mmCIF file of C-alpha atoms in Angstrom:
data_model
loop_
_atom_site.group_PDB
_atom_site.id
_atom_site.type_symbol
_atom_site.label_atom_id
_atom_site.label_comp_id
_atom_site.label_asym_id
_atom_site.label_seq_id
_atom_site.Cartn_x
_atom_site.Cartn_y
_atom_site.Cartn_z
ATOM 1 C CA MET A 1 0.000 0.000 0.000
ATOM 2 C CA ARG A 2 1.681 3.169 -1.188
ATOM 3 C CA SER A 3 -0.771 5.699 0.174
ATOM 4 C CA VAL A 4 -2.873 5.909 3.292
ATOM 5 C CA ALA A 5 -3.690 9.584 3.394
ATOM 6 C CA VAL A 6 -4.122 12.583 1.211
ATOM 7 C CA VAL A 7 -2.740 16.112 1.038
ATOM 8 C CA ALA A 8 -4.665 18.150 -1.488
ATOM 9 C CA ALA A 9 -3.117 21.239 -1.831
ATOM 10 C CA LEU A 10 -5.477 23.368 -1.838
ATOM 11 C CA ALA A 11 -11.046 49.352 -12.165
ATOM 12 C CA LEU A 12 -10.318 53.380 -13.914
ATOM 13 C CA ALA A 13 -8.582 56.437 -16.524
ATOM 14 C CA LEU A 14 -8.301 59.757 -14.781
ATOM 15 C CA GLY A 15 -9.312 62.625 -17.012
ATOM 16 C CA ALA A 16 -10.942 65.974 -16.528
ATOM 17 C CA ALA A 17 -14.063 65.894 -14.395
ATOM 18 C CA GLY A 18 -17.223 65.133 -16.348
ATOM 19 C CA ALA A 19 -19.448 68.058 -17.195
ATOM 20 C CA CYS A 20 -22.256 68.583 -14.699
ATOM 21 C CA GLY A 21 -25.284 70.787 -15.011
ATOM 22 C CA SER A 22 -25.147 71.830 -11.355
ATOM 23 C CA LYS A 23 -22.867 71.356 -8.361
ATOM 24 C CA ASP A 24 -25.990 70.203 -6.497
ATOM 25 C CA GLU A 25 -26.456 67.188 -8.734
ATOM 26 C CA ARG A 26 -25.953 63.857 -7.059
ATOM 27 C CA PRO A 27 -24.428 60.790 -8.724
ATOM 28 C CA PRO A 28 -26.969 58.619 -10.535
ATOM 29 C CA PRO A 29 -27.001 54.828 -10.372
ATOM 30 C CA PHE A 30 -23.846 53.575 -12.033
ATOM 31 C CA GLY A 31 -24.221 50.767 -14.553
ATOM 32 C CA ARG A 32 -21.847 47.850 -14.742
ATOM 33 C CA PHE A 33 -19.922 47.132 -17.858
ATOM 34 C CA ASP A 34 -17.367 44.816 -19.331
ATOM 35 C CA ALA A 35 -14.318 46.618 -20.701
ATOM 36 C CA GLY A 36 -12.752 43.716 -22.521
ATOM 37 C CA THR A 37 -11.063 40.422 -21.951
ATOM 38 C CA GLY A 38 -8.326 41.625 -19.642
ATOM 39 C CA GLY A 39 -8.448 41.273 -15.900
ATOM 40 C CA GLY A 40 -9.051 43.728 -13.159
ATOM 41 C CA GLY A 41 -8.024 43.536 -9.578
ATOM 42 C CA PRO A 42 -9.049 44.601 -6.113
ATOM 43 C CA GLY A 43 -10.991 47.835 -6.491
ATOM 44 C CA GLY A 44 -10.794 47.733 -10.278
ATOM 45 C CA PHE A 45 -12.779 46.921 -13.363
ATOM 46 C CA ASP A 46 -12.130 44.681 -16.316
ATOM 47 C CA SER A 47 -9.518 46.344 -18.480
ATOM 48 C CA GLY A 48 -6.349 44.498 -19.272
ATOM 49 C CA PRO A 49 -3.205 44.924 -21.332
ATOM 50 C CA GLY A 50 -4.112 45.318 -24.973
ATOM 51 C CA GLY A 51 -7.787 45.756 -24.169
ATOM 52 C CA PRO A 52 -9.933 48.742 -25.156
ATOM 53 C CA PRO A 53 -9.702 51.958 -23.105
ATOM 54 C CA PRO A 54 -12.002 52.274 -20.105
ATOM 55 C CA PRO A 55 -15.482 53.494 -21.117
ATOM 56 C CA ASP A 56 -17.249 56.371 -19.421
ATOM 57 C CA ALA A 57 -20.239 55.826 -17.169
ATOM 58 C CA SER A 58 -22.823 55.824 -19.937
ATOM 59 C CA GLY A 59 -22.818 59.610 -20.181
ATOM 60 C CA PHE A 60 -23.913 60.202 -16.577
ATOM 61 C CA CYS A 61 -22.794 63.265 -14.666
ATOM 62 C CA GLY A 62 -19.536 62.274 -13.051
ATOM 63 C CA ASN A 63 -18.693 59.903 -15.855
ATOM 64 C CA GLN A 64 -14.908 59.957 -15.472
ATOM 65 C CA LEU A 65 -13.600 56.673 -14.127
ATOM 66 C CA ILE A 66 -10.591 57.110 -11.894
ATOM 67 C CA PRO A 67 -7.927 54.480 -12.596
ATOM 68 C CA VAL A 68 -6.740 52.422 -9.665
ATOM 69 C CA VAL A 69 -3.379 50.787 -9.212
ATOM 70 C CA VAL A 70 -4.029 47.109 -9.923
ATOM 71 C CA HIS A 71 -1.771 44.546 -8.319
ATOM 72 C CA ARG A 72 -3.453 41.308 -9.281
ATOM 73 C CA PRO A 73 -2.411 38.609 -6.786
ATOM 74 C CA ASN A 74 -1.636 35.066 -7.865
ATOM 75 C CA LEU A 75 -3.699 32.262 -6.353
ATOM 76 C CA TYR A 76 -2.181 28.848 -6.966
ATOM 77 C CA PHE A 77 -3.980 25.601 -6.168
ATOM 78 C CA VAL A 78 -1.952 22.492 -5.375
ATOM 79 C CA LEU A 79 -4.538 19.751 -5.301
ATOM 80 C CA ASP A 80 -3.828 16.282 -3.940
ATOM 81 C CA ARG A 81 -5.310 13.561 -6.122
ATOM 82 C CA SER A 82 -4.062 10.570 -4.159
ATOM 83 C CA GLY A 83 -6.155 7.418 -3.855
ATOM 84 C CA SER A 84 -8.058 8.355 -0.712
ATOM 85 C CA MET A 85 -9.453 11.447 -2.442
ATOM 86 C CA SER A 86 -11.830 9.072 -4.211
ATOM 87 C CA GLU A 87 -13.713 8.509 -0.940
ATOM 88 C CA LEU A 88 -17.075 10.216 -0.593
ATOM 89 C CA LEU A 89 -17.143 13.411 1.441
ATOM 90 C CA ALA A 90 -19.460 12.989 4.418
ATOM 91 C CA GLY A 91 -23.014 14.047 3.610
ATOM 92 C CA SER A 92 -22.231 14.432 -0.091
ATOM 93 C CA SER A 93 -22.741 12.382 -3.234
ATOM 94 C CA PHE A 94 -19.322 13.554 -4.463
ATOM 95 C CA ASP A 95 -15.908 12.284 -3.540
ATOM 96 C CA LYS A 96 -13.358 14.523 -1.859
ATOM 97 C CA TYR A 97 -11.518 15.316 -5.093
ATOM 98 C CA VAL A 98 -14.658 16.398 -6.949
ATOM 99 C CA SER A 99 -15.811 18.332 -3.872
ATOM 100 C CA ALA A 100 -12.538 20.266 -3.872
ATOM 101 C CA LYS A 101 -12.932 20.963 -7.600
ATOM 102 C CA LEU A 102 -16.476 22.287 -7.047
ATOM 103 C CA ALA A 103 -15.294 24.519 -4.182
ATOM 104 C CA ILE A 104 -12.557 25.948 -6.425
ATOM 105 C CA LYS A 105 -15.163 26.513 -9.150
ATOM 106 C CA ALA A 106 -17.463 28.422 -6.777
ATOM 107 C CA LEU A 107 -14.599 30.614 -5.542
ATOM 108 C CA LEU A 108 -13.283 31.499 -8.999
ATOM 109 C CA MET A 109 -16.761 32.215 -10.334
ATOM 110 C CA ALA A 110 -16.963 34.898 -7.617
ATOM 111 C CA ILE A 111 -13.436 36.364 -7.523
ATOM 112 C CA GLY A 112 -11.618 34.938 -10.538
ATOM 113 C CA HIS A 113 -11.660 38.348 -12.259
ATOM 114 C CA ARG A 114 -9.687 39.808 -9.347
ATOM 115 C CA VAL A 115 -6.777 37.357 -9.487
ATOM 116 C CA SER A 116 -4.471 35.384 -11.681
ATOM 117 C CA TYR A 117 -4.682 31.701 -10.899
ATOM 118 C CA GLY A 118 -2.973 28.455 -11.685
ATOM 119 C CA ALA A 119 -3.097 24.864 -10.551
ATOM 120 C CA ALA A 120 -1.132 21.663 -10.131
ATOM 121 C CA VAL A 121 -2.170 18.178 -9.063
ATOM 122 C CA TYR A 122 -0.161 15.411 -7.492
ATOM 123 C CA PRO A 123 1.054 12.758 -7.783
ATOM 124 C CA SER A 124 1.951 12.682 -11.458
ATOM 125 C CA ASP A 125 0.726 9.915 -13.746
ATOM 126 C CA ASP A 126 3.857 7.813 -13.382
ATOM 127 C CA ALA A 127 3.621 4.101 -12.848
ATOM 128 C CA GLU A 128 5.028 4.321 -9.322
ATOM 129 C CA ASP A 129 2.157 6.519 -8.099
ATOM 130 C CA CYS A 130 4.613 8.683 -6.160
ATOM 131 C CA GLY A 131 5.989 11.043 -8.820
ATOM 132 C CA PRO A 132 6.094 14.788 -8.062
ATOM 133 C CA GLY A 133 2.963 16.593 -9.197
ATOM 134 C CA LEU A 134 2.536 18.451 -12.442
ATOM 135 C CA GLU A 135 1.208 21.855 -13.375
ATOM 136 C CA ILE A 136 -2.038 21.428 -15.291
ATOM 137 C CA PHE A 137 -3.012 25.120 -15.629
ATOM 138 C CA PRO A 138 -0.310 27.826 -15.914
ATOM 139 C CA THR A 139 -1.022 30.959 -13.889
ATOM 140 C CA GLN A 140 -2.974 33.554 -15.870
ATOM 141 C CA PRO A 141 -5.584 36.307 -15.323
ATOM 142 C CA GLY A 142 -9.077 35.004 -14.681
ATOM 143 C CA ASP A 143 -12.126 35.547 -16.862
ATOM 144 C CA PRO A 144 -13.660 39.062 -17.139
ATOM 145 C CA ALA A 145 -16.026 40.303 -14.434
ATOM 146 C CA SER A 146 -18.957 39.969 -16.827
ATOM 147 C CA TYR A 147 -18.955 36.225 -16.158
ATOM 148 C CA ALA A 148 -19.173 36.814 -12.401
ATOM 149 C CA GLU A 149 -22.069 39.236 -12.958
ATOM 150 C CA GLN A 150 -23.911 36.549 -14.910
ATOM 151 C CA GLY A 151 -23.008 33.762 -12.509
ATOM 152 C CA ALA A 152 -21.427 31.959 -15.442
ATOM 153 C CA VAL A 153 -18.288 29.911 -15.972
ATOM 154 C CA GLY A 154 -15.867 31.686 -18.287
ATOM 155 C CA PRO A 155 -13.589 29.944 -20.803
ATOM 156 C CA LYS A 156 -10.491 30.032 -18.610
ATOM 157 C CA LEU A 157 -12.267 28.546 -15.618
ATOM 158 C CA ALA A 158 -13.871 25.953 -17.868
ATOM 159 C CA THR A 159 -10.402 24.932 -19.065
ATOM 160 C CA LEU A 160 -9.123 24.584 -15.509
ATOM 161 C CA LEU A 161 -12.086 22.445 -14.470
ATOM 162 C CA ASP A 162 -11.680 20.236 -17.523
ATOM 163 C CA ARG A 163 -8.008 19.652 -16.767
ATOM 164 C CA LEU A 164 -8.758 18.808 -13.150
ATOM 165 C CA ALA A 165 -11.315 16.267 -14.342
ATOM 166 C CA ARG A 166 -8.657 14.580 -16.495
ATOM 167 C CA HIS A 167 -6.609 13.671 -13.427
ATOM 168 C CA PRO A 168 -8.792 11.567 -11.114
ATOM 169 C CA PRO A 169 -7.516 10.261 -7.770
ATOM 170 C CA GLN A 170 -4.741 7.683 -7.672
ATOM 171 C CA GLY A 171 -1.473 6.990 -5.923
ATOM 172 C CA GLY A 172 0.344 8.505 -2.996
ATOM 173 C CA THR A 173 0.965 11.960 -1.578
ATOM 174 C CA PRO A 174 4.408 13.301 -2.552
ATOM 175 C CA THR A 175 3.856 16.731 -1.014
ATOM 176 C CA ALA A 176 7.495 17.663 -0.431
ATOM 177 C CA ALA A 177 8.635 16.586 -3.887
ATOM 178 C CA THR A 178 5.721 18.392 -5.524
ATOM 179 C CA LEU A 179 6.225 21.712 -3.733
ATOM 180 C CA THR A 180 9.961 21.532 -4.371
ATOM 181 C CA ALA A 181 9.376 20.915 -8.070
ATOM 182 C CA LEU A 182 6.874 23.785 -8.282
ATOM 183 C CA THR A 183 9.028 26.321 -6.417
ATOM 184 C CA PRO A 184 10.887 27.722 -9.486
ATOM 185 C CA THR A 185 7.565 28.164 -11.308
ATOM 186 C CA LEU A 186 5.999 29.933 -8.338
ATOM 187 C CA GLN A 187 9.044 32.127 -7.750
ATOM 188 C CA ALA A 188 8.972 33.267 -11.394
ATOM 189 C CA LEU A 189 5.455 34.700 -11.065
ATOM 190 C CA THR A 190 5.088 38.484 -10.948
ATOM 191 C CA GLY A 191 3.339 39.895 -7.897
ATOM 192 C CA LYS A 192 2.135 38.467 -4.628
ATOM 193 C CA THR A 193 1.602 34.718 -4.707
ATOM 194 C CA SER A 194 -0.352 32.474 -2.355
ATOM 195 C CA VAL A 195 -0.652 28.691 -2.491
ATOM 196 C CA ILE A 196 -3.701 26.719 -1.377
ATOM 197 C CA LEU A 197 -2.705 23.191 -0.403
ATOM 198 C CA ALA A 198 -5.602 20.899 0.586
ATOM 199 C CA THR A 199 -5.323 17.419 2.103
ATOM 200 C CA ASP A 200 -7.141 14.561 3.729
ATOM 201 C CA GLY A 201 -4.050 13.149 5.378
ATOM 202 C CA ALA A 202 -0.303 13.489 5.634
ATOM 203 C CA PRO A 203 2.569 13.710 3.140
ATOM 204 C CA ASN A 204 4.368 10.500 2.241
ATOM 205 C CA CYS A 205 6.145 8.965 -0.769
ATOM 206 C CA ASN A 206 9.686 9.717 0.411
ATOM 207 C CA ALA A 207 11.703 6.640 -0.495
ATOM 208 C CA SER A 208 14.599 7.678 1.741
ATOM 209 C CA ALA A 209 12.446 8.263 4.823
ATOM 210 C CA SER A 210 12.622 6.145 7.943
ATOM 211 C CA CYS A 211 10.407 6.402 10.979
ATOM 212 C CA ASP A 212 9.295 4.857 14.216
ATOM 213 C CA LEU A 213 5.837 3.509 14.976
ATOM 214 C CA ALA A 214 4.537 6.963 15.949
ATOM 215 C CA HIS A 215 5.282 8.329 12.474
ATOM 216 C CA CYS A 216 4.353 5.320 10.353
ATOM 217 C CA MET A 217 1.061 5.973 8.599
ATOM 218 C CA PRO A 218 -0.188 2.352 8.463
ATOM 219 C CA ASN A 219 0.467 2.082 12.201
ATOM 220 C CA ILE A 220 -1.202 5.409 12.945
ATOM 221 C CA VAL A 221 -4.288 4.457 10.949
ATOM 222 C CA GLY A 222 -4.301 0.869 12.232
ATOM 223 C CA LEU A 223 -3.942 -1.091 9.000
ATOM 224 C CA SER A 224 -2.804 -4.631 8.378
ATOM 225 C CA LEU A 225 -0.593 -6.176 5.730
ATOM 226 C CA SER A 226 -2.025 -8.485 3.076
ATOM 227 C CA ASN A 227 -0.796 -11.496 5.058
ATOM 228 C CA GLY A 228 -2.852 -10.414 8.061
ATOM 229 C CA GLN A 229 0.014 -8.924 10.075
ATOM 230 C CA ALA A 230 -1.333 -5.954 12.006
ATOM 231 C CA CYS A 231 0.538 -2.646 11.970
ATOM 232 C CA ASP A 232 0.495 -2.278 15.741
ATOM 233 C CA THR A 233 2.741 -1.501 18.670
ATOM 234 C CA THR A 234 4.755 -4.646 18.023
ATOM 235 C CA PHE A 235 5.258 -4.380 14.265
ATOM 236 C CA ASN A 236 6.504 -1.287 12.381
ATOM 237 C CA CYS A 237 5.006 -1.399 8.885
ATOM 238 C CA CYS A 238 7.425 1.312 7.723
ATOM 239 C CA ASP A 239 10.552 -0.590 8.667
ATOM 240 C CA PRO A 240 12.280 -1.785 5.443
ATOM 241 C CA ALA A 241 13.273 -4.893 7.358
ATOM 242 C CA ASN A 242 9.591 -5.721 7.750
ATOM 243 C CA VAL A 243 8.058 -4.279 4.582
ATOM 244 C CA VAL A 244 9.741 -3.677 1.231
ATOM 245 C CA GLY A 245 9.501 0.038 0.482
ATOM 246 C CA GLY A 246 8.043 0.687 3.907
ATOM 247 C CA GLY A 247 9.692 4.111 4.081
ATOM 248 C CA TYR A 248 7.277 5.379 1.448
ATOM 249 C CA ASN A 249 4.560 5.331 4.125
ATOM 250 C CA CYS A 250 6.428 7.346 6.746
ATOM 251 C CA VAL A 251 4.882 10.718 7.532
ATOM 252 C CA ASP A 252 7.173 12.937 5.451
ATOM 253 C CA SER A 253 6.892 15.983 7.706
ATOM 254 C CA ALA A 254 10.461 17.334 7.754
ATOM 255 C CA ALA A 255 10.882 17.462 3.966
ATOM 256 C CA SER A 256 7.389 18.914 3.487
ATOM 257 C CA VAL A 257 7.954 21.630 6.099
ATOM 258 C CA ALA A 258 11.280 22.446 4.445
ATOM 259 C CA ALA A 259 9.557 22.812 1.058
ATOM 260 C CA VAL A 260 6.946 25.178 2.523
ATOM 261 C CA ALA A 261 9.724 27.100 4.302
ATOM 262 C CA ALA A 262 11.516 27.594 0.974
ATOM 263 C CA LEU A 263 8.341 29.071 -0.467
ATOM 264 C CA ALA A 264 7.946 31.333 2.558
ATOM 265 C CA GLU A 265 11.504 32.598 2.150
ATOM 266 C CA ALA A 266 10.539 33.589 -1.397
ATOM 267 C CA GLY A 267 7.546 35.538 -0.042
ATOM 268 C CA ILE A 268 5.002 32.894 -1.015
ATOM 269 C CA ARG A 269 2.401 32.034 1.622
ATOM 270 C CA THR A 270 0.926 28.547 1.885
ATOM 271 C CA TYR A 271 -2.613 27.963 3.148
ATOM 272 C CA VAL A 272 -3.359 24.429 4.318
ATOM 273 C CA ILE A 273 -6.791 22.825 4.114
ATOM 274 C CA GLY A 274 -7.365 19.504 5.848
ATOM 275 C CA MET A 275 -10.229 17.393 4.546
ATOM 276 C CA PRO A 276 -11.820 14.434 6.346
ATOM 277 C CA GLY A 277 -9.181 11.820 7.040
ATOM 278 C CA SER A 278 -6.555 14.369 8.090
ATOM 279 C CA GLU A 279 -7.519 14.457 11.760
ATOM 280 C CA LEU A 280 -4.833 11.977 12.792
ATOM 281 C CA PHE A 281 -2.194 14.174 11.164
ATOM 282 C CA SER A 282 -3.229 17.581 12.512
ATOM 283 C CA GLY A 283 0.216 18.166 14.008
ATOM 284 C CA VAL A 284 1.876 17.997 10.597
ATOM 285 C CA LEU A 285 -0.757 20.204 8.992
ATOM 286 C CA ASP A 286 -0.454 22.755 11.809
ATOM 287 C CA GLU A 287 3.294 22.881 11.261
ATOM 288 C CA LEU A 288 2.840 23.390 7.526
ATOM 289 C CA ALA A 289 0.367 26.246 8.130
ATOM 290 C CA GLU A 290 2.650 27.907 10.671
ATOM 291 C CA THR A 291 5.671 27.596 8.394
ATOM 292 C CA GLY A 292 3.613 28.880 5.458
ATOM 293 C CA GLY A 293 2.714 32.050 7.394
ATOM 294 C CA THR A 294 -1.019 31.385 7.381
ATOM 295 C CA ALA A 295 -1.698 29.839 10.783
ATOM 296 C CA ARG A 296 -5.156 30.573 12.133
ATOM 297 C CA GLY A 297 -5.535 32.209 15.532
ATOM 298 C CA ALA A 298 -7.254 29.154 16.979
ATOM 299 C CA GLU A 299 -6.692 25.419 17.006
ATOM 300 C CA PRO A 300 -6.213 23.817 14.641
ATOM 301 C CA LYS A 301 -3.860 26.219 12.874
ATOM 302 C CA TYR A 302 -4.799 24.856 9.453
ATOM 303 C CA TYR A 303 -8.302 24.978 7.924
ATOM 304 C CA LYS A 304 -10.040 21.845 9.120
ATOM 305 C CA THR A 305 -13.071 20.830 7.063
ATOM 306 C CA THR A 306 -15.489 17.970 7.642
ATOM 307 C CA SER A 307 -18.246 18.702 5.090
ATOM 308 C CA THR A 308 -18.894 20.142 1.656
ATOM 309 C CA LYS A 309 -20.001 23.438 3.209
ATOM 310 C CA GLU A 310 -16.951 23.749 5.428
ATOM 311 C CA LEU A 311 -14.669 22.977 2.490
ATOM 312 C CA GLY A 312 -16.378 25.606 0.331
ATOM 313 C CA ASP A 313 -16.314 28.154 3.165
ATOM 314 C CA ALA A 314 -12.609 27.581 3.805
ATOM 315 C CA ILE A 315 -11.584 27.944 0.160
ATOM 316 C CA ARG A 316 -13.778 31.035 -0.224
ATOM 317 C CA GLN A 317 -12.390 32.620 2.951
ATOM 318 C CA ILE A 318 -8.827 32.098 1.814
ATOM 319 C CA GLY A 319 -9.520 33.284 -1.738
ATOM 320 C CA VAL A 320 -11.300 36.447 -0.598
ATOM 321 C CA GLU A 321 -8.485 37.221 1.850
ATOM 322 C CA VAL A 322 -5.947 36.954 -0.961
ATOM 323 C CA ALA A 323 -7.974 38.729 -3.656
ATOM 324 C CA ILE A 324 -9.754 41.599 -1.922
ATOM 325 C CA SER A 325 -8.346 44.663 -0.169
ATOM 326 C CA CYS A 326 -10.207 47.561 1.435
ATOM 327 C CA ASP A 327 -7.227 49.820 0.647
ATOM 328 C CA ILE A 328 -7.655 51.122 -2.913
ATOM 329 C CA ALA A 329 -4.744 53.031 -4.462
ATOM 330 C CA LEU A 330 -5.549 55.419 -7.314
ATOM 331 C CA ASP A 331 -3.292 55.821 -10.317
ATOM 332 C CA GLU A 332 -3.005 59.535 -9.439
ATOM 333 C CA ALA A 333 -4.779 62.013 -7.205
ATOM 334 C CA PRO A 334 -8.016 63.445 -8.684
ATOM 335 C CA PRO A 335 -8.003 67.222 -9.375
ATOM 336 C CA ASP A 336 -10.928 67.761 -6.982
ATOM 337 C CA PRO A 337 -11.440 65.154 -4.241
ATOM 338 C CA SER A 338 -14.834 66.659 -3.373
ATOM 339 C CA LEU A 339 -16.142 65.435 -6.720
ATOM 340 C CA VAL A 340 -15.452 61.734 -6.208
ATOM 341 C CA ASN A 341 -17.863 58.917 -5.434
ATOM 342 C CA VAL A 342 -17.476 55.194 -4.877
ATOM 343 C CA TYR A 343 -19.812 52.416 -6.018
ATOM 344 C CA PHE A 344 -20.206 48.796 -5.002
ATOM 345 C CA ASP A 345 -21.381 47.457 -8.349
ATOM 346 C CA GLN A 346 -24.547 49.505 -9.066
ATOM 347 C CA THR A 347 -24.936 50.802 -5.506
ATOM 348 C CA LEU A 348 -23.553 54.159 -4.376
ATOM 349 C CA LEU A 349 -21.420 53.877 -1.242
ATOM 350 C CA PRO A 350 -21.566 57.185 0.686
ATOM 351 C CA SER A 351 -18.464 58.617 2.280
ATOM 352 C CA ASP A 352 -18.656 57.743 5.970
ATOM 353 C CA ALA A 353 -15.814 57.196 8.438
ATOM 354 C CA ALA A 354 -17.876 54.572 10.267
ATOM 355 C CA ASP A 355 -19.399 52.646 7.360
ATOM 356 C CA GLY A 356 -18.402 53.653 3.856
ATOM 357 C CA TRP A 357 -15.195 55.128 2.488
ATOM 358 C CA VAL A 358 -12.682 57.805 3.399
ATOM 359 C CA TRP A 359 -9.618 59.392 1.865
ATOM 360 C CA ALA A 360 -6.541 57.690 3.277
ATOM 361 C CA ALA A 361 -4.255 59.899 1.142
ATOM 362 C CA SER A 362 -4.650 62.176 -1.872
ATOM 363 C CA ASP A 363 -4.356 59.134 -4.117
ATOM 364 C CA ARG A 364 -5.780 56.388 -1.905
ATOM 365 C CA ILE A 365 -9.259 55.453 -0.726
ATOM 366 C CA GLU A 366 -10.022 53.161 2.173
ATOM 367 C CA ILE A 367 -13.261 51.229 2.558
ATOM 368 C CA VAL A 368 -14.100 51.163 6.274
ATOM 369 C CA GLY A 369 -16.387 49.542 8.828
ATOM 370 C CA PRO A 370 -19.194 47.213 7.797
ATOM 371 C CA ALA A 371 -18.676 48.281 4.177
ATOM 372 C CA CYS A 372 -15.209 46.726 4.287
ATOM 373 C CA ASP A 373 -16.719 43.593 5.811
ATOM 374 C CA ARG A 374 -19.255 43.386 2.970
ATOM 375 C CA LEU A 375 -16.501 43.800 0.405
ATOM 376 C CA LYS A 376 -14.401 41.060 1.994
ATOM 377 C CA GLN A 377 -17.326 38.659 1.977
ATOM 378 C CA GLY A 378 -16.715 38.426 -1.763
ATOM 379 C CA ASP A 379 -20.210 39.428 -2.838
ATOM 380 C CA VAL A 380 -19.174 42.757 -4.432
ATOM 381 C CA ILE A 381 -18.062 42.071 -7.983
ATOM 382 C CA GLN A 382 -16.462 45.459 -8.646
ATOM 383 C CA VAL A 383 -15.569 48.631 -6.771
ATOM 384 C CA GLN A 384 -15.813 51.608 -9.099
ATOM 385 C CA VAL A 385 -14.491 55.114 -8.388
ATOM 386 C CA VAL A 386 -16.079 57.981 -10.350
ATOM 387 C CA SER A 387 -15.168 61.672 -10.600
ATOM 388 C CA GLY A 388 -17.411 64.570 -11.594
ATOM 389 C CA CYS A 389 -20.209 64.979 -9.026
ATOM 390 C CA PRO A 390 -20.179 66.190 -5.408
ATOM 391 C CA THR A 391 -19.267 63.455 -2.956
ATOM 392 C CA GLU A 392 -22.305 61.868 -1.350
ATOM 393 C CA VAL A 393 -21.794 61.967 2.421
ATOM 394 C CA ARG A 394 -23.846 59.838 4.781
#
């Protein structure tokens, strides 16, 4: 038995103020739009390199869109596809691998336009079932915001989901080897990068590993060999003297922590999601989360999930944290800050130091209070900043 557990990794152009008939006019409802196939970012709209110039606000008073500084973060999924991921998730008709894919789909349908994303699965398709994982979707900007507005799957997300479906669960969990192999690719990405590593167990597949009973996965889980020999306190099923290739089933914690540490040294954070089956290995997952710089404030330090809902909530929480900021930098200061308004999609957000937005600097807006909370929930598709009408104050 090569594997007993699973680690699934888990807008605006500043111009002259728009012509207004009266200084007393208030900003009208602001329509959404799709400005091309490029990507936006936190606080931005869809306008990417090579795309058309930003449109005005349909001729409304205050129709000058103020450009924001877009730093699109990279969200990289490292998804474990080992054999145990084929087990049904409790209370669901889907297995753990498909459940993870559906949670990723739901997240990227909501915030994919705010990030660039990529994905790898592991192990590879080699005959030994322990080969380092492979990148199946190179990191690239997500689909335009128009797909999120429609609640639709865009072509890029569709491609990712199709590639995930082509690699069903099998084999072991070579976490350390996979993260080490992916490190040059992740380091080469431009901008802030975060990894989501999801698992239902512990890392293994290290042929050179050796361990005692307390770190031997078959012993921890309480398995038996094909000849009936129990992996118990009297028989170490990871000892090469007892089992050929037994080291493959040692909990490969040291090498995996070292791989995550190397990513952290490069400024890449690693979020760890533990799916059902990982409970016996919480210590390893906690250490990975702490080393990855994403430890939660409560126990466990990693994101423990026991159901489809908890898995979806965890992936969404992490994705929103990475993708959305309440601090919105403008490309340059507007000529008259008293003629600026902010919209959450079609809804005007008044300026309010308790619940709305404020000037943090001449070229930076901060969303504050409950308004920031609403933004970080991931339900606001776009934040749009418009110049030309007197600021609406609550």
